[in-house]
mmCIF file of C-alpha atoms in Angstrom:
data_model
loop_
_atom_site.group_PDB
_atom_site.id
_atom_site.type_symbol
_atom_site.label_atom_id
_atom_site.label_comp_id
_atom_site.label_asym_id
_atom_site.label_seq_id
_atom_site.Cartn_x
_atom_site.Cartn_y
_atom_site.Cartn_z
ATOM 1 C CA MET A 1 32.304 -39.152 -15.083
ATOM 2 C CA SER A 2 35.688 -38.764 -16.752
ATOM 3 C CA LEU A 3 38.391 -36.805 -14.961
ATOM 4 C CA ARG A 4 39.513 -33.990 -17.243
ATOM 5 C CA ILE A 5 42.360 -31.490 -17.272
ATOM 6 C CA ASN A 6 41.748 -28.681 -14.724
ATOM 7 C CA ASP A 7 39.170 -30.736 -12.804
ATOM 8 C CA THR A 8 39.715 -30.880 -9.061
ATOM 9 C CA VAL A 9 40.900 -34.415 -8.363
ATOM 10 C CA PRO A 10 38.946 -36.620 -5.967
ATOM 11 C CA ASN A 11 39.738 -36.271 -2.288
ATOM 12 C CA PHE A 12 39.774 -39.625 -0.547
ATOM 13 C CA THR A 13 40.993 -41.307 2.614
ATOM 14 C CA ALA A 14 42.951 -44.517 2.077
ATOM 15 C CA GLU A 15 45.369 -46.907 3.708
ATOM 16 C CA THR A 16 48.959 -46.977 2.472
ATOM 17 C CA ASP A 17 52.066 -48.864 3.496
ATOM 18 C CA GLN A 18 52.948 -45.723 5.491
ATOM 19 C CA GLY A 19 49.590 -45.318 7.243
ATOM 20 C CA THR A 20 46.282 -43.592 6.529
ATOM 21 C CA ILE A 21 46.220 -40.517 4.286
ATOM 22 C CA THR A 22 43.609 -38.011 3.165
ATOM 23 C CA PHE A 23 44.707 -37.170 -0.350
ATOM 24 C CA HIS A 24 44.263 -33.386 -0.507
ATOM 25 C CA ASP A 25 45.841 -32.972 2.934
ATOM 26 C CA TRP A 26 48.721 -35.218 1.876
ATOM 27 C CA ILE A 27 49.342 -33.061 -1.220
ATOM 28 C CA GLY A 28 49.368 -29.870 0.849
ATOM 29 C CA ASP A 29 51.128 -27.045 -1.022
ATOM 30 C CA SER A 30 53.138 -29.410 -3.204
ATOM 31 C CA TRP A 31 52.749 -30.751 -6.703
ATOM 32 C CA ALA A 32 51.845 -34.435 -6.720
ATOM 33 C CA ILE A 33 52.128 -37.418 -9.031
ATOM 34 C CA LEU A 34 49.852 -40.402 -8.575
ATOM 35 C CA PHE A 35 50.940 -43.434 -10.587
ATOM 36 C CA SER A 36 48.888 -46.605 -10.625
ATOM 37 C CA HIS A 37 49.559 -50.303 -11.054
ATOM 38 C CA PRO A 38 47.230 -53.274 -11.614
ATOM 39 C CA LYS A 39 48.992 -55.644 -9.206
ATOM 40 C CA ASP A 40 52.007 -56.016 -6.938
ATOM 41 C CA PHE A 41 54.894 -58.318 -7.872
ATOM 42 C CA THR A 42 54.520 -57.753 -11.614
ATOM 43 C CA PRO A 43 57.636 -57.349 -13.777
ATOM 44 C CA VAL A 44 57.046 -54.086 -15.671
ATOM 45 C CA CYS A 45 55.626 -52.338 -12.610
ATOM 46 C CA THR A 46 58.611 -53.362 -10.495
ATOM 47 C CA THR A 47 60.970 -51.650 -12.937
ATOM 48 C CA GLU A 48 58.740 -48.555 -12.945
ATOM 49 C CA PHE A 49 58.587 -48.226 -9.173
ATOM 50 C CA SER A 50 62.362 -48.578 -9.132
ATOM 51 C CA ALA A 51 62.675 -45.752 -11.676
ATOM 52 C CA VAL A 52 60.511 -43.522 -9.488
ATOM 53 C CA ALA A 53 62.680 -44.315 -6.452
ATOM 54 C CA GLN A 54 65.850 -43.448 -8.375
ATOM 55 C CA LEU A 55 64.393 -39.971 -9.031
ATOM 56 C CA ASN A 56 63.821 -39.146 -5.345
ATOM 57 C CA ASP A 57 66.108 -36.097 -5.439
ATOM 58 C CA GLU A 58 64.549 -34.827 -8.671
ATOM 59 C CA TRP A 59 61.024 -34.921 -7.253
ATOM 60 C CA ALA A 60 62.221 -33.062 -4.152
ATOM 61 C CA LYS A 61 63.864 -30.336 -6.275
ATOM 62 C CA ARG A 62 60.499 -29.730 -7.916
ATOM 63 C CA ASN A 63 58.468 -29.645 -4.687
ATOM 64 C CA THR A 64 56.663 -32.762 -5.882
ATOM 65 C CA LYS A 65 55.324 -35.683 -3.870
ATOM 66 C CA VAL A 66 54.871 -39.057 -5.548
ATOM 67 C CA ILE A 67 52.466 -41.776 -4.498
ATOM 68 C CA GLY A 68 51.683 -45.175 -5.985
ATOM 69 C CA VAL A 69 48.385 -47.003 -6.028
ATOM 70 C CA SER A 70 47.875 -50.727 -6.511
ATOM 71 C CA VAL A 71 44.843 -52.917 -5.938
ATOM 72 C CA ASP A 72 46.694 -55.171 -3.495
ATOM 73 C CA GLY A 73 46.970 -54.748 0.269
ATOM 74 C CA VAL A 74 49.368 -53.004 2.621
ATOM 75 C CA GLU A 75 51.339 -56.102 3.579
ATOM 76 C CA ASP A 76 51.919 -57.005 -0.058
ATOM 77 C CA HIS A 77 53.077 -53.429 -0.702
ATOM 78 C CA LYS A 78 55.630 -53.643 2.101
ATOM 79 C CA LYS A 79 57.018 -56.943 0.786
ATOM 80 C CA TRP A 80 57.044 -55.711 -2.805
ATOM 81 C CA LYS A 81 59.118 -52.683 -1.839
ATOM 82 C CA ASN A 82 61.987 -55.025 -0.968
ATOM 83 C CA ASP A 83 62.073 -56.148 -4.609
ATOM 84 C CA ILE A 84 61.660 -52.580 -5.872
ATOM 85 C CA GLU A 85 64.597 -51.315 -3.823
ATOM 86 C CA SER A 86 66.739 -54.325 -4.693
ATOM 87 C CA TYR A 87 66.138 -53.873 -8.418
ATOM 88 C CA GLY A 88 66.625 -50.117 -8.492
ATOM 89 C CA GLY A 89 69.267 -49.699 -5.818
ATOM 90 C CA ALA A 90 67.322 -46.794 -4.301
ATOM 91 C CA LYS A 91 65.047 -46.295 -1.313
ATOM 92 C CA ALA A 92 61.353 -46.320 -2.237
ATOM 93 C CA GLY A 93 60.337 -43.737 0.332
ATOM 94 C CA PHE A 94 56.993 -42.840 -1.237
ATOM 95 C CA PRO A 95 53.715 -44.385 -0.042
ATOM 96 C CA ILE A 96 51.655 -46.923 -1.990
ATOM 97 C CA ILE A 97 47.875 -46.825 -1.631
ATOM 98 C CA ALA A 98 46.177 -50.148 -0.925
ATOM 99 C CA ASP A 99 43.172 -49.885 -3.248
ATOM 100 C CA GLU A 100 41.739 -53.325 -2.546
ATOM 101 C CA GLY A 101 38.157 -52.055 -2.815
ATOM 102 C CA LEU A 102 38.948 -50.229 -6.094
ATOM 103 C CA GLU A 103 37.575 -46.946 -4.715
ATOM 104 C CA VAL A 104 40.537 -44.841 -5.882
ATOM 105 C CA SER A 105 40.782 -46.599 -9.257
ATOM 106 C CA LYS A 106 37.108 -45.885 -9.913
ATOM 107 C CA GLN A 107 37.199 -42.277 -8.707
ATOM 108 C CA PHE A 108 40.081 -41.610 -11.103
ATOM 109 C CA ASP A 109 38.145 -43.321 -13.920
ATOM 110 C CA MET A 110 40.686 -46.113 -14.352
ATOM 111 C CA LEU A 111 37.986 -48.762 -13.849
ATOM 112 C CA PRO A 112 34.232 -48.687 -14.523
ATOM 113 C CA ALA A 113 31.897 -48.296 -11.563
ATOM 114 C CA GLU A 114 30.733 -51.908 -11.823
ATOM 115 C CA ALA A 115 34.253 -53.389 -11.822
ATOM 116 C CA TYR A 116 35.216 -55.971 -9.210
ATOM 117 C CA LEU A 117 38.146 -58.296 -8.605
ATOM 118 C CA PRO A 118 37.290 -61.968 -9.105
ATOM 119 C CA ASP A 119 38.779 -64.773 -7.049
ATOM 120 C CA GLY A 120 42.123 -65.865 -8.439
ATOM 121 C CA ARG A 121 42.420 -62.651 -10.377
ATOM 122 C CA THR A 122 45.390 -61.790 -12.580
ATOM 123 C CA PRO A 123 46.800 -58.355 -13.528
ATOM 124 C CA ALA A 124 44.594 -58.493 -16.637
ATOM 125 C CA ASP A 125 41.530 -57.982 -14.428
ATOM 126 C CA SER A 126 42.753 -54.492 -13.507
ATOM 127 C CA ALA A 127 44.910 -53.791 -16.557
ATOM 128 C CA THR A 128 43.572 -50.273 -17.034
ATOM 129 C CA VAL A 129 45.001 -49.238 -13.671
ATOM 130 C CA ARG A 130 48.166 -48.140 -15.496
ATOM 131 C CA SER A 131 47.983 -44.359 -15.418
ATOM 132 C CA VAL A 132 49.933 -41.297 -14.334
ATOM 133 C CA PHE A 133 48.251 -38.182 -12.960
ATOM 134 C CA ILE A 134 50.153 -34.933 -12.378
ATOM 135 C CA ILE A 135 48.305 -32.703 -9.920
ATOM 136 C CA GLY A 136 49.014 -29.081 -9.026
ATOM 137 C CA PRO A 137 49.083 -27.498 -5.563
ATOM 138 C CA ASP A 138 45.561 -26.260 -6.372
ATOM 139 C CA LYS A 139 44.496 -29.944 -6.387
ATOM 140 C CA GLN A 140 43.598 -29.747 -10.075
ATOM 141 C CA LEU A 141 44.572 -32.334 -12.669
ATOM 142 C CA LYS A 142 47.273 -30.896 -14.931
ATOM 143 C CA LEU A 143 48.174 -33.944 -17.067
ATOM 144 C CA SER A 144 47.323 -37.628 -17.363
ATOM 145 C CA MET A 145 48.811 -40.535 -19.297
ATOM 146 C CA THR A 146 47.601 -44.133 -19.589
ATOM 147 C CA TYR A 147 49.752 -47.053 -20.716
ATOM 148 C CA PRO A 148 49.120 -50.708 -21.576
ATOM 149 C CA MET A 149 50.651 -53.390 -19.369
ATOM 150 C CA THR A 150 53.317 -54.260 -21.947
ATOM 151 C CA VAL A 151 54.913 -50.789 -22.219
ATOM 152 C CA GLY A 152 56.989 -49.454 -19.339
ATOM 153 C CA ARG A 153 56.439 -45.823 -18.525
ATOM 154 C CA ASN A 154 59.188 -43.308 -19.307
ATOM 155 C CA PHE A 155 59.677 -41.395 -16.078
ATOM 156 C CA ALA A 156 62.230 -39.110 -17.714
ATOM 157 C CA GLU A 157 59.349 -37.924 -19.901
ATOM 158 C CA ILE A 158 57.085 -37.564 -16.876
ATOM 159 C CA LEU A 159 59.788 -35.444 -15.232
ATOM 160 C CA ARG A 160 60.091 -33.372 -18.427
ATOM 161 C CA ALA A 161 56.314 -32.889 -18.528
ATOM 162 C CA LEU A 162 56.354 -31.798 -14.894
ATOM 163 C CA ASP A 163 59.030 -29.220 -15.732
ATOM 164 C CA GLY A 164 56.872 -27.964 -18.589
ATOM 165 C CA LEU A 165 53.809 -27.676 -16.376
ATOM 166 C CA GLN A 166 55.723 -25.775 -13.742
ATOM 167 C CA MET A 167 57.182 -23.481 -16.403
ATOM 168 C CA SER A 168 53.668 -22.818 -17.748
ATOM 169 C CA THR A 169 52.688 -21.247 -14.423
ATOM 170 C CA LYS A 170 54.929 -18.327 -15.452
ATOM 171 C CA GLY A 171 52.619 -17.401 -18.315
ATOM 172 C CA VAL A 172 54.361 -19.234 -21.155
ATOM 173 C CA ALA A 173 54.002 -22.483 -23.106
ATOM 174 C CA THR A 174 56.642 -25.004 -24.132
ATOM 175 C CA PRO A 175 57.347 -26.305 -27.655
ATOM 176 C CA ALA A 176 57.729 -29.925 -28.732
ATOM 177 C CA ASN A 177 60.542 -31.810 -27.022
ATOM 178 C CA TRP A 178 61.237 -28.835 -24.749
ATOM 179 C CA GLU A 179 63.896 -29.240 -22.071
ATOM 180 C CA VAL A 180 64.805 -26.970 -19.168
ATOM 181 C CA GLY A 181 66.962 -24.081 -20.388
ATOM 182 C CA GLN A 182 65.480 -23.924 -23.878
ATOM 183 C CA ASP A 183 63.331 -21.118 -25.271
ATOM 184 C CA VAL A 184 59.616 -21.041 -24.543
ATOM 185 C CA ILE A 185 56.546 -19.834 -26.433
ATOM 186 C CA ILE A 186 54.629 -16.635 -25.725
ATOM 187 C CA PRO A 187 50.882 -17.357 -25.824
ATOM 188 C CA PRO A 188 48.979 -15.737 -28.746
ATOM 189 C CA SER A 189 46.701 -14.002 -26.217
ATOM 190 C CA VAL A 190 49.638 -11.767 -25.165
ATOM 191 C CA SER A 191 50.107 -8.717 -27.386
ATOM 192 C CA ASN A 192 53.535 -7.793 -28.744
ATOM 193 C CA GLU A 193 53.586 -4.759 -26.490
ATOM 194 C CA ASP A 194 52.776 -6.786 -23.388
ATOM 195 C CA ALA A 195 55.256 -9.475 -24.463
ATOM 196 C CA THR A 196 58.025 -6.892 -24.679
ATOM 197 C CA ALA A 197 57.127 -5.485 -21.286
ATOM 198 C CA LYS A 198 56.994 -8.909 -19.661
ATOM 199 C CA PHE A 199 59.713 -10.881 -21.432
ATOM 200 C CA GLY A 200 61.945 -8.321 -23.163
ATOM 201 C CA GLU A 201 63.271 -9.489 -26.517
ATOM 202 C CA PHE A 202 61.508 -12.261 -28.406
ATOM 203 C CA GLU A 203 61.660 -13.942 -31.813
ATOM 204 C CA THR A 204 58.646 -13.861 -34.129
ATOM 205 C CA VAL A 205 58.656 -17.075 -36.187
ATOM 206 C CA PHE A 206 55.045 -16.570 -37.328
ATOM 207 C CA PRO A 207 52.581 -13.969 -36.074
ATOM 208 C CA TYR A 208 51.121 -16.674 -33.836
ATOM 209 C CA LEU A 209 54.467 -18.292 -32.848
ATOM 210 C CA ARG A 210 56.839 -16.177 -30.788
ATOM 211 C CA LYS A 211 59.754 -17.516 -28.787
ATOM 212 C CA THR A 212 61.623 -16.025 -25.859
ATOM 213 C CA LYS A 213 64.074 -16.999 -23.144
ATOM 214 C CA ALA A 214 62.516 -19.037 -20.374
ATOM 215 C CA PRO A 215 61.676 -16.823 -17.368
ATOM 216 C CA SER A 216 63.601 -17.692 -14.246
#
């Protein structure tokens, strides 16, 4: 079954390079980002993990935990982190799940149920394990993105999307290319009277498109 927006994400127990976790307990009251990789010691993924490490302070500001998942084992994860930290010049303090049995990859619908890793496998055998999942404190999936192996993920965009999701919890939506500090959209389900009471002044571009200052 596909994992859809607003579904409760799977709860699982798994080994990581930082010990055993139970996913929902690990999330706690935080937001969470799970980002997956088809294999350790691969070039694009190394640059991506480094980008995540460089954003440590930004994740913390947003009460967000990040966790990687790769289909290699704990010892490989620990060795790979040396390369990640060397490349990015930042501590990779987040855990990486060792999904050697593909349980997590299958539960998150990144691989079909019948998938297995052949002997002498290459990253192509688990190429679809290249996704990002943003999860709310309610343990529900808020956003997902899947990339091919040849295109590095833009973690500035993932950070921007996280900001938009957190802003949306205040009863508003965000327009295209929205950045923190810019105006937001009042949902059509909110009447003009209620919009005035809740947000104060707003701009009516079209009857269905009204903009206002972002609530603090």
